PDB file of C-alpha atoms in Angstrom:
ATOM      1  CA  UNK U  67     -41.949 -21.345 -39.659  1.00  0.00           C
ATOM      2  CA  UNK U  68     -40.253 -24.721 -39.441  1.00  0.00           C
ATOM      3  CA  UNK U  69     -36.799 -23.213 -39.882  1.00  0.00           C
ATOM      4  CA  UNK U  70     -37.216 -19.999 -37.574  1.00  0.00           C
ATOM      5  CA  UNK U  71     -38.241 -22.849 -34.443  1.00  0.00           C
ATOM      6  CA  UNK U  72     -35.217 -25.614 -35.284  1.00  0.00           C
ATOM      7  CA  UNK U  73     -32.329 -22.404 -35.012  1.00  0.00           C
ATOM      8  CA  UNK U  74     -32.898 -21.573 -31.439  1.00  0.00           C
ATOM      9  CA  UNK U  75     -33.533 -25.718 -30.796  1.00  0.00           C
ATOM     10  CA  UNK U  76     -30.007 -26.214 -31.946  1.00  0.00           C
ATOM     11  CA  UNK U  77     -28.705 -23.433 -30.249  1.00  0.00           C
ATOM     12  CA  UNK U  78     -30.014 -24.772 -27.124  1.00  0.00           C
ATOM     13  CA  UNK U  79     -28.976 -28.142 -27.726  1.00  0.00           C
ATOM     14  CA  UNK U  80     -25.473 -26.583 -28.333  1.00  0.00           C
ATOM     15  CA  UNK U  81     -25.433 -24.866 -24.964  1.00  0.00           C
ATOM     16  CA  UNK U  82     -26.601 -28.188 -22.938  1.00  0.00           C
ATOM     17  CA  UNK U  83     -23.903 -29.939 -24.456  1.00  0.00           C
ATOM     18  CA  UNK U  84     -21.274 -26.938 -23.264  1.00  0.00           C
ATOM     19  CA  UNK U  85     -22.839 -27.493 -19.809  1.00  0.00           C
ATOM     20  CA  UNK U  86     -22.596 -31.045 -20.090  1.00  0.00           C
ATOM     21  CA  UNK U  87     -19.161 -31.405 -21.160  1.00  0.00           C
ATOM     22  CA  UNK U  88     -18.354 -28.716 -18.365  1.00  0.00           C
ATOM     23  CA  UNK U  89     -20.333 -30.692 -15.536  1.00  0.00           C
ATOM     24  CA  UNK U  90     -19.051 -34.278 -16.375  1.00  0.00           C
ATOM     25  CA  UNK U  91     -15.306 -33.730 -15.693  1.00  0.00           C
ATOM     26  CA  UNK U  92     -16.206 -31.147 -12.603  1.00  0.00           C
ATOM     27  CA  UNK U  93     -18.342 -34.124 -11.382  1.00  0.00           C
ATOM     28  CA  UNK U  94     -15.495 -36.837 -11.903  1.00  0.00           C
ATOM     29  CA  UNK U  95     -12.928 -34.512  -9.720  1.00  0.00           C
ATOM     30  CA  UNK U  96     -15.571 -33.719  -6.832  1.00  0.00           C
ATOM     31  CA  UNK U  97     -17.250 -37.134  -6.515  1.00  0.00           C
ATOM     32  CA  UNK U  98     -14.154 -38.749  -4.450  1.00  0.00           C
ATOM     33  CA  UNK U  99     -13.903 -35.813  -2.230  1.00  0.00           C
ATOM     34  CA  UNK U 100     -17.356 -35.385  -1.617  1.00  0.00           C
ATOM     35  CA  UNK U 101     -18.009 -39.246  -0.770  1.00  0.00           C
ATOM     36  CA  UNK U 102     -14.527 -39.067   2.008  1.00  0.00           C
ATOM     37  CA  UNK U 103     -15.698 -35.804   3.672  1.00  0.00           C
ATOM     38  CA  UNK U 104     -19.461 -37.249   3.889  1.00  0.00           C
ATOM     39  CA  UNK U 105     -18.429 -41.039   5.135  1.00  0.00           C
ATOM     40  CA  UNK U 106     -16.321 -39.091   7.655  1.00  0.00           C
ATOM     41  CA  UNK U 107     -18.918 -36.704   8.967  1.00  0.00           C
ATOM     42  CA  UNK U 108     -21.178 -39.580   9.195  1.00  0.00           C
ATOM     43  CA  UNK U 109     -18.672 -41.602  11.085  1.00  0.00           C
ATOM     44  CA  UNK U 110     -17.163 -39.289  13.328  1.00  0.00           C
ATOM     45  CA  UNK U 111     -21.002 -37.834  13.787  1.00  0.00           C
ATOM     46  CA  UNK U 112     -21.662 -39.863  17.500  1.00  0.00           C
ATOM     47  CA  UNK U 113     -18.048 -39.920  18.267  1.00  0.00           C
ATOM     48  CA  UNK U 114     -16.880 -39.265  21.804  1.00  0.00           C
ATOM     49  CA  UNK U 115     -13.023 -39.959  21.363  1.00  0.00           C
ATOM     50  CA  UNK U 116     -11.124 -36.824  22.773  1.00  0.00           C
ATOM     51  CA  UNK U 117      -8.522 -37.685  20.045  1.00  0.00           C
ATOM     52  CA  UNK U 118     -11.350 -38.244  16.583  1.00  0.00           C
ATOM     53  CA  UNK U 119     -13.746 -35.404  17.375  1.00  0.00           C
ATOM     54  CA  UNK U 120     -16.569 -35.038  15.427  1.00  0.00           C
ATOM     55  CA  UNK U 121     -16.207 -33.485  11.960  1.00  0.00           C
ATOM     56  CA  UNK U 122     -18.777 -30.945  12.915  1.00  0.00           C
ATOM     57  CA  UNK U 123     -16.452 -29.962  15.678  1.00  0.00           C
ATOM     58  CA  UNK U 124     -13.648 -29.584  13.338  1.00  0.00           C
ATOM     59  CA  UNK U 125     -15.323 -27.557  10.954  1.00  0.00           C
ATOM     60  CA  UNK U 126     -16.649 -25.556  13.643  1.00  0.00           C
ATOM     61  CA  UNK U 127     -13.094 -24.824  14.929  1.00  0.00           C
ATOM     62  CA  UNK U 128     -11.407 -23.888  11.567  1.00  0.00           C
ATOM     63  CA  UNK U 129     -12.397 -20.281  11.290  1.00  0.00           C
ATOM     64  CA  UNK U 130     -11.617 -19.159  14.474  1.00  0.00           C
ATOM     65  CA  UNK U 131      -8.192 -21.015  14.439  1.00  0.00           C
ATOM     66  CA  UNK U 132      -6.923 -19.931  11.066  1.00  0.00           C
ATOM     67  CA  UNK U 133      -8.823 -16.962   9.754  1.00  0.00           C
ATOM     68  CA  UNK U 134      -7.652 -14.703  12.940  1.00  0.00           C
ATOM     69  CA  UNK U 135      -4.235 -13.765  11.722  1.00  0.00           C
ATOM     70  CA  UNK U 136      -2.939 -17.428  11.555  1.00  0.00           C
ATOM     71  CA  UNK U 137      -2.933 -17.753   7.686  1.00  0.00           C
ATOM     72  CA  UNK U 138      -0.449 -14.588   7.637  1.00  0.00           C
ATOM     73  CA  UNK U 139       1.660 -15.364  10.636  1.00  0.00           C
ATOM     74  CA  UNK U 140       2.013 -19.391  10.545  1.00  0.00           C
ATOM     75  CA  UNK U 141       0.678 -20.352   6.549  1.00  0.00           C
ATOM     76  CA  UNK U 142       2.415 -17.545   4.561  1.00  0.00           C
ATOM     77  CA  UNK U 143       6.224 -17.933   6.175  1.00  0.00           C
ATOM     78  CA  UNK U 144       5.323 -22.053   5.774  1.00  0.00           C
ATOM     79  CA  UNK U 145       4.587 -21.317   1.739  1.00  0.00           C
ATOM     80  CA  UNK U 146       7.283 -18.977   1.064  1.00  0.00           C
ATOM     81  CA  UNK U 147      10.054 -21.383   2.184  1.00  0.00           C
ATOM     82  CA  UNK U 148       8.608 -23.670   0.510  1.00  0.00           C
ATOM     83  CA  UNK U 149       8.527 -21.932  -3.062  1.00  0.00           C
ATOM     84  CA  UNK U 150      12.110 -20.718  -2.124  1.00  0.00           C
ATOM     85  CA  UNK U 151      13.592 -24.234  -1.796  1.00  0.00           C
ATOM     86  CA  UNK U 152      11.377 -25.080  -4.125  1.00  0.00           C
ATOM     87  CA  UNK U 153      12.491 -22.880  -6.480  1.00  0.00           C
ATOM     88  CA  UNK U 154      16.210 -23.072  -6.011  1.00  0.00           C
ATOM     89  CA  UNK U 155      15.885 -26.977  -6.387  1.00  0.00           C
ATOM     90  CA  UNK U 156      14.567 -26.374 -10.026  1.00  0.00           C
ATOM     91  CA  UNK U 157      17.213 -24.432 -11.033  1.00  0.00           C
ATOM     92  CA  UNK U 158      20.137 -26.321  -9.385  1.00  0.00           C
ATOM     93  CA  UNK U 159      18.419 -29.515 -10.415  1.00  0.00           C
ATOM     94  CA  UNK U 160      17.748 -28.976 -13.742  1.00  0.00           C
ATOM     95  CA  UNK U 161      21.508 -27.044 -14.690  1.00  0.00           C
ATOM     96  CA  UNK U 162      23.217 -30.148 -12.825  1.00  0.00           C
ATOM     97  CA  UNK U 163      20.941 -32.392 -14.659  1.00  0.00           C
ATOM     98  CA  UNK U 164      21.523 -31.190 -18.043  1.00  0.00           C
ATOM     99  CA  UNK U 165      25.726 -30.949 -17.422  1.00  0.00           C
ATOM    100  CA  UNK U 166      25.768 -34.330 -15.912  1.00  0.00           C
ATOM    101  CA  UNK U 167      23.245 -35.992 -18.575  1.00  0.00           C
ATOM    102  CA  UNK U 168      24.993 -34.583 -21.555  1.00  0.00           C
ATOM    103  CA  UNK U 169      28.141 -35.993 -20.663  1.00  0.00           C
ATOM    104  CA  UNK U 170      28.995 -39.534 -20.203  1.00  0.00           C
ATOM    105  CA  UNK U 171      32.452 -38.869 -18.535  1.00  0.00           C
ATOM    106  CA  UNK U 172      30.947 -36.085 -16.004  1.00  0.00           C
ATOM    107  CA  UNK U 173      28.044 -38.881 -15.305  1.00  0.00           C
ATOM    108  CA  UNK U 174      30.733 -41.872 -14.640  1.00  0.00           C
ATOM    109  CA  UNK U 175      32.427 -39.265 -12.393  1.00  0.00           C
ATOM    110  CA  UNK U 176      29.637 -38.226 -10.251  1.00  0.00           C
ATOM    111  CA  UNK U 177      27.641 -40.857  -9.906  1.00  0.00           C
ATOM    112  CA  UNK U 178      29.420 -42.516  -6.564  1.00  0.00           C
ATOM    113  CA  UNK U 179      29.100 -39.105  -4.962  1.00  0.00           C
ATOM    114  CA  UNK U 180      25.405 -38.757  -5.995  1.00  0.00           C
ATOM    115  CA  UNK U 181      24.144 -42.058  -5.110  1.00  0.00           C
ATOM    116  CA  UNK U 182      25.999 -41.493  -1.684  1.00  0.00           C
ATOM    117  CA  UNK U 183      24.196 -38.220  -1.030  1.00  0.00           C
ATOM    118  CA  UNK U 184      20.865 -39.150  -2.235  1.00  0.00           C
ATOM    119  CA  UNK U 185      20.447 -42.057   0.404  1.00  0.00           C
ATOM    120  CA  UNK U 186      20.449 -39.469   3.085  1.00  0.00           C
ATOM    121  CA  UNK U 187      17.033 -38.785   4.105  1.00  0.00           C
ATOM    122  CA  UNK U 188      17.144 -34.826   4.528  1.00  0.00           C
ATOM    123  CA  UNK U 189      15.446 -34.890   8.261  1.00  0.00           C
ATOM    124  CA  UNK U 190      18.164 -36.894   9.240  1.00  0.00           C
ATOM    125  CA  UNK U 191      20.646 -33.784   8.245  1.00  0.00           C
ATOM    126  CA  UNK U 192      18.559 -31.285  10.422  1.00  0.00           C
ATOM    127  CA  UNK U 193      19.955 -31.502  13.676  1.00  0.00           C
ATOM    128  CA  UNK U 194      23.472 -31.268  12.318  1.00  0.00           C
ATOM    129  CA  UNK U 195      22.115 -28.498   9.846  1.00  0.00           C
ATOM    130  CA  UNK U 196      20.710 -26.590  13.156  1.00  0.00           C
ATOM    131  CA  UNK U 197      24.319 -26.546  14.201  1.00  0.00           C
ATOM    132  CA  UNK U 198      25.636 -24.674  11.477  1.00  0.00           C
ATOM    133  CA  UNK U 199      22.766 -22.659  10.013  1.00  0.00           C
ATOM    134  CA  UNK U 200      20.495 -22.262  13.445  1.00  0.00           C
ATOM    135  CA  UNK U 201      16.692 -22.572  13.310  1.00  0.00           C
ATOM    136  CA  UNK U 202      15.750 -19.769  11.221  1.00  0.00           C
ATOM    137  CA  UNK U 203      14.202 -19.680   7.804  1.00  0.00           C
ATOM    138  CA  UNK U 204      17.939 -20.544   6.023  1.00  0.00           C
ATOM    139  CA  UNK U 205      17.917 -23.688   7.477  1.00  0.00           C
ATOM    140  CA  UNK U 206      14.605 -24.928   6.542  1.00  0.00           C
ATOM    141  CA  UNK U 207      14.902 -23.698   2.997  1.00  0.00           C
ATOM    142  CA  UNK U 208      18.163 -25.536   2.882  1.00  0.00           C
ATOM    143  CA  UNK U 209      16.270 -28.715   4.042  1.00  0.00           C
ATOM    144  CA  UNK U 210      13.781 -27.970   1.623  1.00  0.00           C
ATOM    145  CA  UNK U 211      16.114 -27.563  -1.546  1.00  0.00           C
ATOM    146  CA  UNK U 212      18.060 -30.401  -0.646  1.00  0.00           C
ATOM    147  CA  UNK U 213      15.186 -32.512  -0.351  1.00  0.00           C
ATOM    148  CA  UNK U 214      13.928 -31.666  -3.782  1.00  0.00           C
ATOM    149  CA  UNK U 215      16.685 -31.515  -5.642  1.00  0.00           C
ATOM    150  CA  UNK U 216      17.263 -35.257  -6.213  1.00  0.00           C
ATOM    151  CA  UNK U 217      14.014 -36.257  -8.207  1.00  0.00           C
ATOM    152  CA  UNK U 218      14.594 -33.061 -10.488  1.00  0.00           C
ATOM    153  CA  UNK U 219      18.384 -33.931 -10.738  1.00  0.00           C
ATOM    154  CA  UNK U 220      18.122 -37.424 -10.988  1.00  0.00           C
ATOM    155  CA  UNK U 221      15.027 -37.070 -13.862  1.00  0.00           C
ATOM    156  CA  UNK U 222      16.735 -34.684 -15.903  1.00  0.00           C
ATOM    157  CA  UNK U 223      19.940 -36.623 -16.342  1.00  0.00           C
ATOM    158  CA  UNK U 224      17.442 -39.532 -17.503  1.00  0.00           C
ATOM    159  CA  UNK U 225      15.653 -37.164 -19.872  1.00  0.00           C
ATOM    160  CA  UNK U 226      18.818 -36.052 -21.374  1.00  0.00           C
ATOM    161  CA  UNK U 227      20.393 -39.333 -21.654  1.00  0.00           C
ATOM    162  CA  UNK U 228      16.831 -40.513 -23.608  1.00  0.00           C
ATOM    163  CA  UNK U 229      17.025 -37.787 -26.248  1.00  0.00           C
ATOM    164  CA  UNK U 230      16.990 -39.789 -29.640  1.00  0.00           C
ATOM    165  CA  UNK U 231      20.627 -39.538 -30.854  1.00  0.00           C
ATOM    166  CA  UNK U 232      19.400 -38.793 -34.580  1.00  0.00           C
ATOM    167  CA  UNK U 233      18.049 -35.584 -33.245  1.00  0.00           C
ATOM    168  CA  UNK U 234      21.434 -34.850 -31.569  1.00  0.00           C
ATOM    169  CA  UNK U 235      23.311 -35.559 -34.850  1.00  0.00           C
ATOM    170  CA  UNK U 236      20.657 -33.798 -36.830  1.00  0.00           C
ATOM    171  CA  UNK U 237      21.154 -30.531 -34.957  1.00  0.00           C
ATOM    172  CA  UNK U 238      24.585 -30.842 -35.334  1.00  0.00           C
ATOM    173  CA  UNK U 239      24.548 -31.055 -38.937  1.00  0.00           C
ATOM    174  CA  UNK U 240      22.336 -28.494 -39.133  1.00  0.00           C
ATOM    175  CA  UNK U 241      25.265 -26.457 -36.957  1.00  0.00           C
ATOM    176  CA  UNK U 242      23.066 -25.074 -34.748  1.00  0.00           C
ATOM    177  CA  UNK U 243      24.035 -23.174 -31.741  1.00  0.00           C
ATOM    178  CA  UNK U 244      24.874 -24.730 -28.231  1.00  0.00           C
ATOM    179  CA  UNK U 245      22.372 -22.064 -26.884  1.00  0.00           C
ATOM    180  CA  UNK U 246      19.516 -23.277 -29.314  1.00  0.00           C
ATOM    181  CA  UNK U 247      20.376 -26.977 -29.294  1.00  0.00           C
ATOM    182  CA  UNK U 248      20.562 -26.466 -25.273  1.00  0.00           C
ATOM    183  CA  UNK U 249      16.875 -24.821 -25.265  1.00  0.00           C
ATOM    184  CA  UNK U 250      15.171 -26.446 -28.225  1.00  0.00           C
ATOM    185  CA  UNK U 251      16.452 -29.820 -28.188  1.00  0.00           C
ATOM    186  CA  UNK U 252      17.762 -30.795 -25.059  1.00  0.00           C
ATOM    187  CA  UNK U 253      15.908 -29.053 -22.791  1.00  0.00           C
ATOM    188  CA  UNK U 254      12.156 -29.580 -24.430  1.00  0.00           C
ATOM    189  CA  UNK U 255      13.339 -33.340 -25.327  1.00  0.00           C
ATOM    190  CA  UNK U 256      13.782 -33.801 -21.585  1.00  0.00           C
ATOM    191  CA  UNK U 257      10.692 -31.810 -20.412  1.00  0.00           C
ATOM    192  CA  UNK U 258       8.686 -34.580 -19.959  1.00  0.00           C
ATOM    193  CA  UNK U 259      10.558 -36.237 -16.915  1.00  0.00           C
ATOM    194  CA  UNK U 260      11.751 -32.837 -15.740  1.00  0.00           C
ATOM    195  CA  UNK U 261       8.452 -32.133 -14.993  1.00  0.00           C
ATOM    196  CA  UNK U 262       7.832 -35.646 -13.858  1.00  0.00           C
ATOM    197  CA  UNK U 263      10.710 -35.134 -11.115  1.00  0.00           C
ATOM    198  CA  UNK U 264       9.232 -31.606 -10.634  1.00  0.00           C
ATOM    199  CA  UNK U 265       5.851 -33.193  -9.353  1.00  0.00           C
ATOM    200  CA  UNK U 266       7.530 -35.367  -7.145  1.00  0.00           C
ATOM    201  CA  UNK U 267       9.363 -33.062  -5.708  1.00  0.00           C
ATOM    202  CA  UNK U 268       6.662 -30.779  -5.033  1.00  0.00           C
ATOM    203  CA  UNK U 269       4.848 -33.623  -2.693  1.00  0.00           C
ATOM    204  CA  UNK U 270       8.561 -33.927  -1.127  1.00  0.00           C
ATOM    205  CA  UNK U 271       8.997 -30.272  -0.402  1.00  0.00           C
ATOM    206  CA  UNK U 272       5.598 -30.264   1.181  1.00  0.00           C
ATOM    207  CA  UNK U 273       6.596 -33.141   3.707  1.00  0.00           C
ATOM    208  CA  UNK U 274       9.748 -31.594   4.541  1.00  0.00           C
ATOM    209  CA  UNK U 275       8.248 -28.063   5.414  1.00  0.00           C
ATOM    210  CA  UNK U 276       6.550 -29.474   7.689  1.00  0.00           C
ATOM    211  CA  UNK U 277       9.224 -31.275   9.599  1.00  0.00           C
ATOM    212  CA  UNK U 278      11.919 -28.749   9.545  1.00  0.00           C
ATOM    213  CA  UNK U 279       9.194 -26.855  11.175  1.00  0.00           C
ATOM    214  CA  UNK U 280       8.299 -29.260  13.868  1.00  0.00           C
ATOM    215  CA  UNK U 281      12.144 -29.832  14.804  1.00  0.00           C
ATOM    216  CA  UNK U 282      12.530 -25.822  15.669  1.00  0.00           C
ATOM    217  CA  UNK U 283      10.492 -22.858  14.844  1.00  0.00           C
ATOM    218  CA  UNK U 284       8.140 -20.168  16.081  1.00  0.00           C
ATOM    219  CA  UNK U 285       5.946 -20.180  13.542  1.00  0.00           C
ATOM    220  CA  UNK U 286       5.045 -22.103  10.291  1.00  0.00           C
ATOM    221  CA  UNK U 287       2.047 -25.012   9.568  1.00  0.00           C
ATOM    222  CA  UNK U 288       4.162 -27.556  11.090  1.00  0.00           C
ATOM    223  CA  UNK U 289       4.944 -25.701  14.372  1.00  0.00           C
ATOM    224  CA  UNK U 290       1.542 -24.991  14.710  1.00  0.00           C
ATOM    225  CA  UNK U 291      -0.055 -28.225  14.167  1.00  0.00           C
ATOM    226  CA  UNK U 292       2.415 -29.524  16.792  1.00  0.00           C
ATOM    227  CA  UNK U 293       1.922 -26.528  19.383  1.00  0.00           C
ATOM    228  CA  UNK U 294      -2.149 -27.602  18.756  1.00  0.00           C
ATOM    229  CA  UNK U 295      -0.793 -31.489  19.699  1.00  0.00           C
ATOM    230  CA  UNK U 296       1.442 -30.792  22.599  1.00  0.00           C
ATOM    231  CA  UNK U 297      -1.749 -28.324  24.222  1.00  0.00           C
ATOM    232  CA  UNK U 298      -4.244 -31.159  23.604  1.00  0.00           C
ATOM    233  CA  UNK U 299      -5.895 -28.701  21.131  1.00  0.00           C
ATOM    234  CA  UNK U 300      -7.255 -31.666  19.132  1.00  0.00           C
ATOM    235  CA  UNK U 301      -9.906 -30.272  16.852  1.00  0.00           C
ATOM    236  CA  UNK U 302      -7.681 -27.244  16.195  1.00  0.00           C
ATOM    237  CA  UNK U 303      -4.894 -30.462  15.613  1.00  0.00           C
ATOM    238  CA  UNK U 304      -6.905 -31.692  13.154  1.00  0.00           C
ATOM    239  CA  UNK U 305      -7.786 -28.043  11.287  1.00  0.00           C
ATOM    240  CA  UNK U 306      -4.103 -27.825  10.800  1.00  0.00           C
ATOM    241  CA  UNK U 307      -3.922 -31.167   9.257  1.00  0.00           C
ATOM    242  CA  UNK U 308      -6.990 -30.538   6.407  1.00  0.00           C
ATOM    243  CA  UNK U 309      -5.613 -27.078   5.660  1.00  0.00           C
ATOM    244  CA  UNK U 310      -2.147 -28.788   5.300  1.00  0.00           C
ATOM    245  CA  UNK U 311      -3.926 -31.111   2.703  1.00  0.00           C
ATOM    246  CA  UNK U 312      -5.694 -27.764   0.968  1.00  0.00           C
ATOM    247  CA  UNK U 313      -2.338 -26.481   0.426  1.00  0.00           C
ATOM    248  CA  UNK U 314      -0.972 -29.386  -1.052  1.00  0.00           C
ATOM    249  CA  UNK U 315      -4.458 -29.384  -3.447  1.00  0.00           C
ATOM    250  CA  UNK U 316      -3.679 -25.706  -4.554  1.00  0.00           C
ATOM    251  CA  UNK U 317      -0.442 -26.204  -5.179  1.00  0.00           C
ATOM    252  CA  UNK U 318      -0.827 -29.406  -7.493  1.00  0.00           C
ATOM    253  CA  UNK U 319      -3.523 -27.307  -8.899  1.00  0.00           C
ATOM    254  CA  UNK U 320      -1.078 -24.367  -9.663  1.00  0.00           C
ATOM    255  CA  UNK U 321       1.425 -27.147 -11.102  1.00  0.00           C
ATOM    256  CA  UNK U 322      -0.458 -28.355 -13.541  1.00  0.00           C
ATOM    257  CA  UNK U 323      -1.615 -25.272 -15.024  1.00  0.00           C
ATOM    258  CA  UNK U 324       2.322 -24.666 -15.308  1.00  0.00           C
ATOM    259  CA  UNK U 325       2.580 -28.131 -16.632  1.00  0.00           C
ATOM    260  CA  UNK U 326       0.036 -27.570 -19.312  1.00  0.00           C
ATOM    261  CA  UNK U 327       1.243 -25.352 -21.571  1.00  0.00           C
ATOM    262  CA  UNK U 328       4.986 -26.762 -20.925  1.00  0.00           C
ATOM    263  CA  UNK U 329       3.747 -30.134 -22.010  1.00  0.00           C
ATOM    264  CA  UNK U 330       1.696 -29.052 -24.871  1.00  0.00           C
ATOM    265  CA  UNK U 331       4.028 -29.927 -27.702  1.00  0.00           C
ATOM    266  CA  UNK U 332       4.143 -33.669 -25.935  1.00  0.00           C
ATOM    267  CA  UNK U 333       0.660 -34.014 -25.698  1.00  0.00           C
ATOM    268  CA  UNK U 334       0.441 -33.428 -29.214  1.00  0.00           C
ATOM    269  CA  UNK U 335       3.138 -35.170 -30.568  1.00  0.00           C
ATOM    270  CA  UNK U 336       1.699 -38.396 -28.980  1.00  0.00           C
ATOM    271  CA  UNK U 337      -1.609 -37.837 -30.196  1.00  0.00           C
ATOM    272  CA  UNK U 338      -0.252 -37.399 -34.027  1.00  0.00           C
ATOM    273  CA  UNK U 339       1.475 -40.756 -33.055  1.00  0.00           C
ATOM    274  CA  UNK U 340      -1.915 -42.653 -32.080  1.00  0.00           C
ATOM    275  CA  UNK U 341      -3.518 -41.106 -34.876  1.00  0.00           C
ATOM    276  CA  UNK U 342      -0.903 -42.540 -37.097  1.00  0.00           C
ATOM    277  CA  UNK U 343      -1.157 -45.589 -35.936  1.00  0.00           C
TER     278      UNK U 343
END
């Protein structure tokens, strides 16, 4: 009887430990956002300011503002522009970064031009781009891609340069194909810094998405927020700002989901090195 009764207890303890292991990270992740929302709610509960309405009023205005057509007419176009510009920056930045990082001659030749163009903020180019590309989607995508390009490009160059020379020589001794060297050694070896640049570019892309829509647009998150501000629809304006933050959180979660398998080898290598020490 003793053996029979201890088995269900062991299973119950195991399930409790699994439940605790799942709840603890969730509590850690949600603790600060919940505290901030609760603090905002309490602080603004008695607010009579026109420009800082109570959070309860903002939450009440959210469904009628965004869930009655604006998600498809404003939010979706903004996200599509962001993803297209971000994808272009990824492809161009990684390709150019690998080419420049692998060749000291190319790097010395392009470095002055890279430093010059990197110093020009993309929002400054919007009025000029409007003259050549108009106020349509092409201009907005170009602005996003241009701003996202630099952190990806520069981090890729540094990632390629930081690859161990011993590994390069070993790949040449074993006479690996150029395509194999690029994929297995160069791209994978530089992937930690490439992902760092990609994460930085994502936040820059969100900022440029909004700025490009504030200058000249007929739809989009930035355009809608400005329209609310100009018409003094302050609760609706705050809902747009909150929605913009939620879009950033969702994109960050997706990025982490992609980053985890891409850098699984790197985390395993770091853990083995720590275990060896």
